[in-house]
Coordinates of N, CA and C in Angstrom, one line a residue:
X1 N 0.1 2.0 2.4 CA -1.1 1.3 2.5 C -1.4 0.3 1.4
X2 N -0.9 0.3 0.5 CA -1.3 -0.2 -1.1 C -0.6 -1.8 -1.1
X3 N 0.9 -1.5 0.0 CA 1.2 -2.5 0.2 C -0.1 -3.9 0.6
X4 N -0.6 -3.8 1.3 CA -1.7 -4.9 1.7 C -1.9 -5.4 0.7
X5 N -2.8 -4.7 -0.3 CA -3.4 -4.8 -1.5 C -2.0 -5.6 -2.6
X6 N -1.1 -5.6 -2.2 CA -0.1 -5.8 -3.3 C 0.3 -7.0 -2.7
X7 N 0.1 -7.6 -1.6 CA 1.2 -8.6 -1.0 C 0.8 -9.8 -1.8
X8 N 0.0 -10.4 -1.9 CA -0.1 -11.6 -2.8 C 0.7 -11.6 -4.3
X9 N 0.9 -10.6 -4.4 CA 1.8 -11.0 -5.8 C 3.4 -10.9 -5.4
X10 N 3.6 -9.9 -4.2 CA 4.8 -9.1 -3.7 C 5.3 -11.0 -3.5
X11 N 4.4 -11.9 -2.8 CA 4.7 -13.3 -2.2 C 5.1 -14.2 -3.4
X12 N 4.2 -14.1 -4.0 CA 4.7 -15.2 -5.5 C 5.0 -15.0 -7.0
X13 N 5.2 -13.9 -7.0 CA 5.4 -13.1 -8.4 C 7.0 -13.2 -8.5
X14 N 7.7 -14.0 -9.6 CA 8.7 -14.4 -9.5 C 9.6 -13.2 -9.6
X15 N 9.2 -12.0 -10.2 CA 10.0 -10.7 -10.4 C 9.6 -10.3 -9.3
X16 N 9.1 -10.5 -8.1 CA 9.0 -9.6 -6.7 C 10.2 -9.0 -6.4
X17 N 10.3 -7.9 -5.9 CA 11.5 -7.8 -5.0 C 11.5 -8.1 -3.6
X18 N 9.8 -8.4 -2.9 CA 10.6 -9.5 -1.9 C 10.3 -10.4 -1.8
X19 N 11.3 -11.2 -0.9 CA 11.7 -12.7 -1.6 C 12.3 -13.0 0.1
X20 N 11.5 -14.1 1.0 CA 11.7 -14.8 1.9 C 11.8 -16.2 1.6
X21 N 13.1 -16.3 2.7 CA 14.0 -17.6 2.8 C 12.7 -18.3 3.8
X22 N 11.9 -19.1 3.2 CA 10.8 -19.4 4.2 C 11.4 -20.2 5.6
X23 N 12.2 -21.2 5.5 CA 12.7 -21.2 6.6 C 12.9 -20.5 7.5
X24 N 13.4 -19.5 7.6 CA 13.6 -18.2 8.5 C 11.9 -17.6 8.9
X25 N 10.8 -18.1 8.3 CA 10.1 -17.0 8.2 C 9.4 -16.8 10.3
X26 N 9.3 -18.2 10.8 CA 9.2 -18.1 11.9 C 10.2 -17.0 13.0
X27 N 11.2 -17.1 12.5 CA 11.8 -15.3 13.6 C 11.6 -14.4 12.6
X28 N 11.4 -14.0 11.5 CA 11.2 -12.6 10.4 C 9.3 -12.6 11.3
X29 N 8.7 -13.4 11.7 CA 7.7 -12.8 11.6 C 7.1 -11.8 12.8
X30 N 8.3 -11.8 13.4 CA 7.5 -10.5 14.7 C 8.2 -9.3 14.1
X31 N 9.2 -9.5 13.2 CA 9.7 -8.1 12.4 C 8.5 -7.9 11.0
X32 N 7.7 -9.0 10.5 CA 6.8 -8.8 9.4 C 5.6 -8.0 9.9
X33 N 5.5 -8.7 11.0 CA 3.7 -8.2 12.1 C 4.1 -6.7 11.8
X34 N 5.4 -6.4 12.6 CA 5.6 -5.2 13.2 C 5.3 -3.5 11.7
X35 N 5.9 -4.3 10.8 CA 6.0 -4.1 8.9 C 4.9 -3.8 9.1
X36 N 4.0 -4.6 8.9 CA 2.3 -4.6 8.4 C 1.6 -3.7 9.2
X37 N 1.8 -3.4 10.0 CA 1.2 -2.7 11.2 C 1.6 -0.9 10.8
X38 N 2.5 -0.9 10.2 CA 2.9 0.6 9.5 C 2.0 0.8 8.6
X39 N 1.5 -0.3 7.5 CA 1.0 -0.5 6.3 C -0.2 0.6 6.4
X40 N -0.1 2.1 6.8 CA -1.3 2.5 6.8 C -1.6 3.9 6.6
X41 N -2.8 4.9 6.4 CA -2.3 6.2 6.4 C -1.6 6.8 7.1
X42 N -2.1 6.4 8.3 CA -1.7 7.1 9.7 C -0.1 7.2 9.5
X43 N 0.4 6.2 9.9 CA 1.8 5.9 10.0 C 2.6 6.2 8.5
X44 N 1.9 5.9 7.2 CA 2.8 6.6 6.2 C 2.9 7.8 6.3
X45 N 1.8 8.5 6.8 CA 2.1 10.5 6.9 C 3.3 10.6 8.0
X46 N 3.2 9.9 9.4 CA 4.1 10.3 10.2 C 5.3 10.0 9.9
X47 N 5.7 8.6 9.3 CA 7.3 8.0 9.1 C 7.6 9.4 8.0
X48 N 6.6 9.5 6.9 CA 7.2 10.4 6.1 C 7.6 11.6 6.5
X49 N 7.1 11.8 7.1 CA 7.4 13.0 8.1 C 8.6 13.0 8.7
X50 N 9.0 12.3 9.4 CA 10.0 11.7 10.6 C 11.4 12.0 9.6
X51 N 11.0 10.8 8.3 CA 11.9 10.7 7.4 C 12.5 12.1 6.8
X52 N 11.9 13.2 6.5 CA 12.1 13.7 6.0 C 12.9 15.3 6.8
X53 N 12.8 14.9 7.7 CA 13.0 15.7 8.9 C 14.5 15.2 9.4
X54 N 14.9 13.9 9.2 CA 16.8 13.3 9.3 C 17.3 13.8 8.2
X55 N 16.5 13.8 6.8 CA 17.5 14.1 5.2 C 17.5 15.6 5.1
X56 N 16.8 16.0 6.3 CA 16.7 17.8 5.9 C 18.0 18.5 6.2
X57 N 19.3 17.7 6.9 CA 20.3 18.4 7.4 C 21.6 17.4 6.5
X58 N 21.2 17.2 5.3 CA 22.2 16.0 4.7 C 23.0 16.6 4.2
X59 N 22.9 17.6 3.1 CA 23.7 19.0 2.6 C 24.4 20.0 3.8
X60 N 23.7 20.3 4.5 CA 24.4 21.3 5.7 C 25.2 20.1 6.7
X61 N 25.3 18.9 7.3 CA 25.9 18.6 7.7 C 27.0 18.1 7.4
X62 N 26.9 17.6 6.0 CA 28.3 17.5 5.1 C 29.1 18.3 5.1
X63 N 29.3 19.4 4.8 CA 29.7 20.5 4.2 C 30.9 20.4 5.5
X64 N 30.4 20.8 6.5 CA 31.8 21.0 7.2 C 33.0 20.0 6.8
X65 N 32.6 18.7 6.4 CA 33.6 17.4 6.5 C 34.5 17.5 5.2
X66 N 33.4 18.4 4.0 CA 33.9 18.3 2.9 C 34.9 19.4 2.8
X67 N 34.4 20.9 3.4 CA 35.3 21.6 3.6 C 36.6 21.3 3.8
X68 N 36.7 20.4 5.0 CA 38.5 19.9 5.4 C 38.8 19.2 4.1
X69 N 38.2 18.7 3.9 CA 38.7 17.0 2.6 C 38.5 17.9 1.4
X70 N 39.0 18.4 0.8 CA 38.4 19.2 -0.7 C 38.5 17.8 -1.8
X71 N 39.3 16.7 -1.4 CA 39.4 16.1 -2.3 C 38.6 14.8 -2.2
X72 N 37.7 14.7 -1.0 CA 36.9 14.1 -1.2 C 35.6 15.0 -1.8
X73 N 35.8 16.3 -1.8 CA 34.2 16.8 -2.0 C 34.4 16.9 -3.9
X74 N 35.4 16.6 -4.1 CA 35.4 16.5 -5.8 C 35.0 15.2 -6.3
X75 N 35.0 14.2 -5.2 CA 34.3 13.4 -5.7 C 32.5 13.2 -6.1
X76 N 32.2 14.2 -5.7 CA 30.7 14.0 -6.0 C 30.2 14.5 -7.1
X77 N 28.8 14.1 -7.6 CA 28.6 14.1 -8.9 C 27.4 15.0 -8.7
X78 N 27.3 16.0 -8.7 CA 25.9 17.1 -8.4 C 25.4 16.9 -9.7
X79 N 24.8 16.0 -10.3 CA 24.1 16.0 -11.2 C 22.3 16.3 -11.2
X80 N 21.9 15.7 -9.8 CA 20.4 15.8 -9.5 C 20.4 14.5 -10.1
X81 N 18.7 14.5 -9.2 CA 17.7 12.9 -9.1 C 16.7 13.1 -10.4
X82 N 16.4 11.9 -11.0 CA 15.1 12.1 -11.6 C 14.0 11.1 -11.0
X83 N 13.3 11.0 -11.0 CA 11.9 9.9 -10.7 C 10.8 10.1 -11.7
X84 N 10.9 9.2 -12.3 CA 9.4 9.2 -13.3 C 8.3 8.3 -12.6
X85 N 7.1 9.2 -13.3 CA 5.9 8.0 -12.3 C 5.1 7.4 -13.7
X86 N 4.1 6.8 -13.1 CA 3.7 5.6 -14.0 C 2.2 6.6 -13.7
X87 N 1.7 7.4 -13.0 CA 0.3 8.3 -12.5 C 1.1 9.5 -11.3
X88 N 0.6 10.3 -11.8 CA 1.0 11.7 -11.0 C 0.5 11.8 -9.5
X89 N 1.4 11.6 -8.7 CA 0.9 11.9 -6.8 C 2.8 12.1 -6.0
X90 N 2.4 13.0 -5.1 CA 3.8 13.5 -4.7 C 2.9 13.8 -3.3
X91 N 4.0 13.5 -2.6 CA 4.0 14.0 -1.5 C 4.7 15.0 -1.0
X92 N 6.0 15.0 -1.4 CA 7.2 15.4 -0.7 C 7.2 17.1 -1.0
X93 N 6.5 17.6 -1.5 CA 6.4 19.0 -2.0 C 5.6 19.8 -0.4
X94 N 4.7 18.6 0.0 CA 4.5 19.1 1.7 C 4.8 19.1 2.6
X95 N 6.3 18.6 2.5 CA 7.4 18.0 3.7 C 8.2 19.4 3.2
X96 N 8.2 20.2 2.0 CA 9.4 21.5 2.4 C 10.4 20.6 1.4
X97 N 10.4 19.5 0.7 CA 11.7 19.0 0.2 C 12.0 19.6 -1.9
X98 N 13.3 20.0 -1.6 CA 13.5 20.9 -2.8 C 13.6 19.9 -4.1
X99 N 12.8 20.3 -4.6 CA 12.0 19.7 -5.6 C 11.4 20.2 -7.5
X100 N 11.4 19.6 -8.5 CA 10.7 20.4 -9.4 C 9.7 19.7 -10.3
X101 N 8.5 19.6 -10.0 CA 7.7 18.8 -10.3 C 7.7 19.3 -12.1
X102 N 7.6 18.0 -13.0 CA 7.8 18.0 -14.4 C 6.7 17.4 -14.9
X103 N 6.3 17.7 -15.9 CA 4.5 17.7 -17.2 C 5.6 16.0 -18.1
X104 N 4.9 15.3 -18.2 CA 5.7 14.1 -18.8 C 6.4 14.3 -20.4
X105 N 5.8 15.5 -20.9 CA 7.0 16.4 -21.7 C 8.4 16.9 -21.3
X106 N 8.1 17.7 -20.4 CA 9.5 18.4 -19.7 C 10.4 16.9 -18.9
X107 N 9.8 16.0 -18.3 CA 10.6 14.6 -18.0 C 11.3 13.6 -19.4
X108 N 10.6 13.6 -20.5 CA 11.0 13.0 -21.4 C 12.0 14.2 -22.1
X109 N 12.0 15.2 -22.2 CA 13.0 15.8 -22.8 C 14.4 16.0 -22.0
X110 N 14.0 15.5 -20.8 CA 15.7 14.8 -20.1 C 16.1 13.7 -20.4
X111 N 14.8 12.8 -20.3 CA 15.1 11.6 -20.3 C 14.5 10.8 -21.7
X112 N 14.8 10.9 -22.8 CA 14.2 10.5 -24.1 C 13.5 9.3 -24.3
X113 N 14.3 7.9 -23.5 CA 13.9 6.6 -23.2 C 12.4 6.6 -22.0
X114 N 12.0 7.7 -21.1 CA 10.7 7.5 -21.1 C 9.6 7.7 -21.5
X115 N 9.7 8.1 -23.2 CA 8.5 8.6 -23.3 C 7.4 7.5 -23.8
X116 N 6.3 7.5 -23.9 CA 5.0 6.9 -23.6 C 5.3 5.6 -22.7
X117 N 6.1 6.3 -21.7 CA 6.2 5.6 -20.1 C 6.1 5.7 -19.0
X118 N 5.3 7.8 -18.8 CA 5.4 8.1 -17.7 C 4.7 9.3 -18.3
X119 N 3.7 9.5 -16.3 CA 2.7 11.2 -17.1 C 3.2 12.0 -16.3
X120 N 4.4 11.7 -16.2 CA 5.5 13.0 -15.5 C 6.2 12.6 -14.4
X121 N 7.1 13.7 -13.6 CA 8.0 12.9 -12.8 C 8.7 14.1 -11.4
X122 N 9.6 14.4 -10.9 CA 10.3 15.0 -10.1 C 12.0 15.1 -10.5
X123 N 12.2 16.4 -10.3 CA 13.3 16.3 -10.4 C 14.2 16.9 -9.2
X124 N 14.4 16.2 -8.5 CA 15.8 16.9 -7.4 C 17.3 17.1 -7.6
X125 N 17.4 18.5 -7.9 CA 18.0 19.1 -8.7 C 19.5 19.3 -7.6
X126 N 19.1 19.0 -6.4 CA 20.3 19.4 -5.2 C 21.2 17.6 -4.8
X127 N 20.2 16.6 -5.4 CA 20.7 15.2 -5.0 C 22.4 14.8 -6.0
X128 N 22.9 14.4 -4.7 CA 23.9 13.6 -5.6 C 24.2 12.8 -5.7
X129 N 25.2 11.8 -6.3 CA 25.9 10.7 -6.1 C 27.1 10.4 -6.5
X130 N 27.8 8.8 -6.0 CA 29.3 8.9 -6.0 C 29.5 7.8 -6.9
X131 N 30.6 7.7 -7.4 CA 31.3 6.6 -8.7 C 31.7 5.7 -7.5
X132 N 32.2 5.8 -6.7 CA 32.8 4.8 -5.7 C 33.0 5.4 -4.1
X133 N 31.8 5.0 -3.7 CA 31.3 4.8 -2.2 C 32.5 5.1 -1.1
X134 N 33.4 3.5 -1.2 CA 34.5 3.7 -0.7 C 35.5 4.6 -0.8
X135 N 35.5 4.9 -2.2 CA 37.0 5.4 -1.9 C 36.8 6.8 -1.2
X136 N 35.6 7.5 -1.3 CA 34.9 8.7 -1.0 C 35.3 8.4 0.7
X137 N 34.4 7.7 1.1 CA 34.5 7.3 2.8 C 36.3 7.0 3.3
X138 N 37.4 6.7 2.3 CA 38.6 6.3 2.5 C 39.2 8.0 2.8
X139 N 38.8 8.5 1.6 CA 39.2 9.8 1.5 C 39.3 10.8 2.1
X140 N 37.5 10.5 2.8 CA 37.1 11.9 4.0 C 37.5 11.2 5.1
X141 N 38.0 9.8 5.2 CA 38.6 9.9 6.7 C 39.9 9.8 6.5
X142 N 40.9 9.9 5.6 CA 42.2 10.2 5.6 C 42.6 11.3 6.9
X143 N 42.1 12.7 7.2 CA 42.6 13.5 8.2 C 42.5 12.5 9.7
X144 N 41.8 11.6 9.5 CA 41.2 11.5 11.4 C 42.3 10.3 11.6
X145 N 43.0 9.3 10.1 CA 43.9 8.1 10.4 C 45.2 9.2 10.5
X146 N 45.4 10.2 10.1 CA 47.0 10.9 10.3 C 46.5 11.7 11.5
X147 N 45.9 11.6 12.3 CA 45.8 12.7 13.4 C 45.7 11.4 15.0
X148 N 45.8 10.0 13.9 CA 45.4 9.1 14.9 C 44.4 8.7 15.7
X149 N 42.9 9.6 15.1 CA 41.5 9.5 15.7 C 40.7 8.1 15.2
X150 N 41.4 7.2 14.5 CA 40.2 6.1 13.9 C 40.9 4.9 14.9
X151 N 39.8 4.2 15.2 CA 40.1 3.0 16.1 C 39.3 1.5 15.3
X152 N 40.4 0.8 14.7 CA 39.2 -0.3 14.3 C 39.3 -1.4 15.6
X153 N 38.0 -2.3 15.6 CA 37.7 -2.7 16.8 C 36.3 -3.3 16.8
X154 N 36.1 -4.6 17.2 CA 35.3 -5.4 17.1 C 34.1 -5.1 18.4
X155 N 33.7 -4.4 18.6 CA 32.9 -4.1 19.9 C 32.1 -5.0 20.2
X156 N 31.5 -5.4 21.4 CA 31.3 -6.9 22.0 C 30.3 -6.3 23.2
X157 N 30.1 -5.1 23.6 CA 29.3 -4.9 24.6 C 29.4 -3.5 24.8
X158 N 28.5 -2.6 25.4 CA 28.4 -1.5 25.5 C 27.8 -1.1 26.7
X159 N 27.8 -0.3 27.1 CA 27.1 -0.1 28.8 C 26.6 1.8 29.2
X160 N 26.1 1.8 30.3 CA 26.3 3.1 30.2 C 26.8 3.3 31.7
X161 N 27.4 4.4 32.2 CA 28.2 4.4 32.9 C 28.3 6.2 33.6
X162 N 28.3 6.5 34.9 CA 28.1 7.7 34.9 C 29.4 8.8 34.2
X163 N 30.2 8.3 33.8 CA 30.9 9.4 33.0 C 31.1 9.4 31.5
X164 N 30.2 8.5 31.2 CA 29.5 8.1 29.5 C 29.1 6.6 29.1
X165 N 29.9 6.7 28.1 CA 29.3 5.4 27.2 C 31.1 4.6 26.9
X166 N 30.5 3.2 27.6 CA 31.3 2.4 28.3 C 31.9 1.3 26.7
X167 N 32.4 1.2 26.0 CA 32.5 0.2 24.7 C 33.9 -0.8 25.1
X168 N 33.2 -2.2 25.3 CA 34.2 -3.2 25.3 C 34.3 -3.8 24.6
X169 N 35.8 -4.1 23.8 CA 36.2 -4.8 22.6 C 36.3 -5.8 22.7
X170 N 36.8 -6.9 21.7 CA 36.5 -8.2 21.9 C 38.2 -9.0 22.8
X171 N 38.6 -8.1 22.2 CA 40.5 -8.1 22.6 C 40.6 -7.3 24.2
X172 N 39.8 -7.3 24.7 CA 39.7 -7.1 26.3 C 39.9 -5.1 26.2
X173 N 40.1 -4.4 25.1 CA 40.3 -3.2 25.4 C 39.2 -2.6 25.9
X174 N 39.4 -1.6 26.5 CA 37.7 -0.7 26.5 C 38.2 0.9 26.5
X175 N 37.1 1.5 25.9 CA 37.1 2.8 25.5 C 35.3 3.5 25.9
X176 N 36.0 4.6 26.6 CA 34.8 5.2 27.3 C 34.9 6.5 26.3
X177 N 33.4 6.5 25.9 CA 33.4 7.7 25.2 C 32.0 9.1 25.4
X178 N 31.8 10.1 25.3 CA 31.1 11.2 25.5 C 29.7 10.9 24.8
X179 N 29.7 10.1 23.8 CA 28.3 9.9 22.9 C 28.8 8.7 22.0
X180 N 28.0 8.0 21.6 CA 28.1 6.5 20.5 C 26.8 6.7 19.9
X181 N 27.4 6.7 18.2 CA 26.6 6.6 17.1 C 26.7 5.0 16.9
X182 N 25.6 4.3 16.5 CA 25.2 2.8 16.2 C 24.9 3.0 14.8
X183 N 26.1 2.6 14.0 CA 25.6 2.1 12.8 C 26.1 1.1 12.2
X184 N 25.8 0.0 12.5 CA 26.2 -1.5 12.1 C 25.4 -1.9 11.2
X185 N 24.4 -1.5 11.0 CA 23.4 -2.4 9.9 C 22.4 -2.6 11.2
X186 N 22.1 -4.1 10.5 CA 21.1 -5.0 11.5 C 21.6 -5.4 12.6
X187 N 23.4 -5.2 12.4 CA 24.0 -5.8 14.1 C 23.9 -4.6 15.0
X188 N 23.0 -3.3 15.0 CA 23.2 -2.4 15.6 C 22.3 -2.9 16.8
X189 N 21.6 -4.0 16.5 CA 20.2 -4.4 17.4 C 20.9 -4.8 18.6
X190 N 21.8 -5.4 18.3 CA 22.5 -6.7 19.1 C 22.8 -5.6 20.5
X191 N 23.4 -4.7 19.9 CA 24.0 -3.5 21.0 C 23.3 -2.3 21.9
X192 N 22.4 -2.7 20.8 CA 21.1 -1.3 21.1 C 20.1 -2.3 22.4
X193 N 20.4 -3.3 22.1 CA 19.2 -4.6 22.8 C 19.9 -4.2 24.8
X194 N 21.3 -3.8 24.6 CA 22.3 -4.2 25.8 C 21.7 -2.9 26.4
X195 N 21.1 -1.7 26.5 CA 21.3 -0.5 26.6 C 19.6 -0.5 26.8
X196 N 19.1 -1.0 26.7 CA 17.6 -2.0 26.6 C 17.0 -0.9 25.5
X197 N 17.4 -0.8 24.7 CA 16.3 -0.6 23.3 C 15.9 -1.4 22.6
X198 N 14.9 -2.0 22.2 CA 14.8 -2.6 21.3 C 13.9 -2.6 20.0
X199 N 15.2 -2.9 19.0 CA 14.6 -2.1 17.9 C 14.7 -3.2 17.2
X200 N 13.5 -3.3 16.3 CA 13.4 -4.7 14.6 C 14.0 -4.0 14.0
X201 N 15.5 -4.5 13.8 CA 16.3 -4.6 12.7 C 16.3 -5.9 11.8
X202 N 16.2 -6.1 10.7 CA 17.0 -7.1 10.1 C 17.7 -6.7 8.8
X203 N 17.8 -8.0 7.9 CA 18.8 -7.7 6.6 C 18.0 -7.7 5.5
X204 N 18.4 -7.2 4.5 CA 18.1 -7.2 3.0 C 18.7 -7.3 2.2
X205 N 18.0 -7.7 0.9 CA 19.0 -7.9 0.3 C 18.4 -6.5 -0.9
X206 N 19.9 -6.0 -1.2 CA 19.4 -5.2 -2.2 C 19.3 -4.9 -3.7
X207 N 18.9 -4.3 -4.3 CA 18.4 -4.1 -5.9 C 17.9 -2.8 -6.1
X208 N 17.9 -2.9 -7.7 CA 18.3 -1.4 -8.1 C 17.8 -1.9 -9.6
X209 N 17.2 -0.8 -10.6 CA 16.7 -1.2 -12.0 C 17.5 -0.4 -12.5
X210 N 17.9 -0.6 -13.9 CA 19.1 0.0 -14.9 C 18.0 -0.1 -16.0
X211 N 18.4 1.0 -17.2 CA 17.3 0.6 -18.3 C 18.2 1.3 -19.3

């Protein structure tokens, strides 16, 4: 909701992080309407909700994949998340998410560089991350390229069909399959649109602070 209250600067504050190609803004704006219209308690409690309810099976669904791949599962870095805040409010402790809420003492004695910069913070102590994205994703699918299960392939159309899900390539092949995961980015719209869903996708650009 705070967003409202923040858009005027979010629009011309040269350090904003967003930042529209105004030209474009006439098609971005039935994806902006649609944005703003979230902007509110209602829909922050439910998305967070929603949200929290996909990342709840992120650790248990891995695990099988990593099992096979042991040498991709050495790639990860179980170190845990930190988050420092600028004023104390959390939500996520009523979503069930594993958590350890820190006094801006206990946060600075991890982190030395925030003190008289934060009146405390969270620590997720189960979160991880990777040194290199790809080679992780190269790794864990090593078993499915020697067993001959990966297909690269430009998909051009999708359909549904009574013995599944219909995918035509651009090179005339087609492959009928039991279930199709959409994860293209913003081109997932294109395909999701054929199947008549339609969902505001678009692109970003992204960023990240170092300190």
């Amino acid at each position: 909701p705070e967003i409202w209250r923040s858009m005027p600067s979010l629009l011309l504050s040269p350090d904003s992080p967003f930042v529209i190609d105004w030209k474009c803004l006439p098609r971005l704006s039935p994806w902006l309407m649609r944005f703003m219209g979230q902007c509110n308690a209602t829909r922050f409690r439910a998305n967070s909700e929603m949200l929290a309810q996909l990342l709840s099976h992120t650790y248990t669904d891995y695990q099988p994949l990593l099992d096979d791949v042991p040498a991709a599962a050495a790639m990860i870095q179980r170190k845990g998340c930190l988050y420092a805040y600028g004023k104390a409010e959390n939500l996520r402790d009523q979503l069930g998410i594993h958590q350890q809420v820190l006094t801006a003492d206990e946060l600075i004695a991890l982190e030395p560089a925030m003190e008289g910069h934060t009146a405390g913070g969270v620590l997720f102590p189960s979160s991880c991350h990777l040194d290199d994205p790809q080679v992780f994703i190269d790794t864990l699918a090593t078993p499915l390229r020697e067993e001959g299960r990966i297909v690269s392939a430009e998909v051009t159309r999708l359909s549904r069909q009574a013995s599944g899900m219909l995918l035509e390539y651009a090179d005339g092949r087609r492959l009928m399959a039991d279930r199709v995961v959409l994860a293209a980015g913003a081109w997932s719209a294109n395909l999701a649109r054929q199947l008549g869903d339609r969902i505001p996708l678009d692109t970003e650009r992204g960023y990240h602070i170092e300190f």
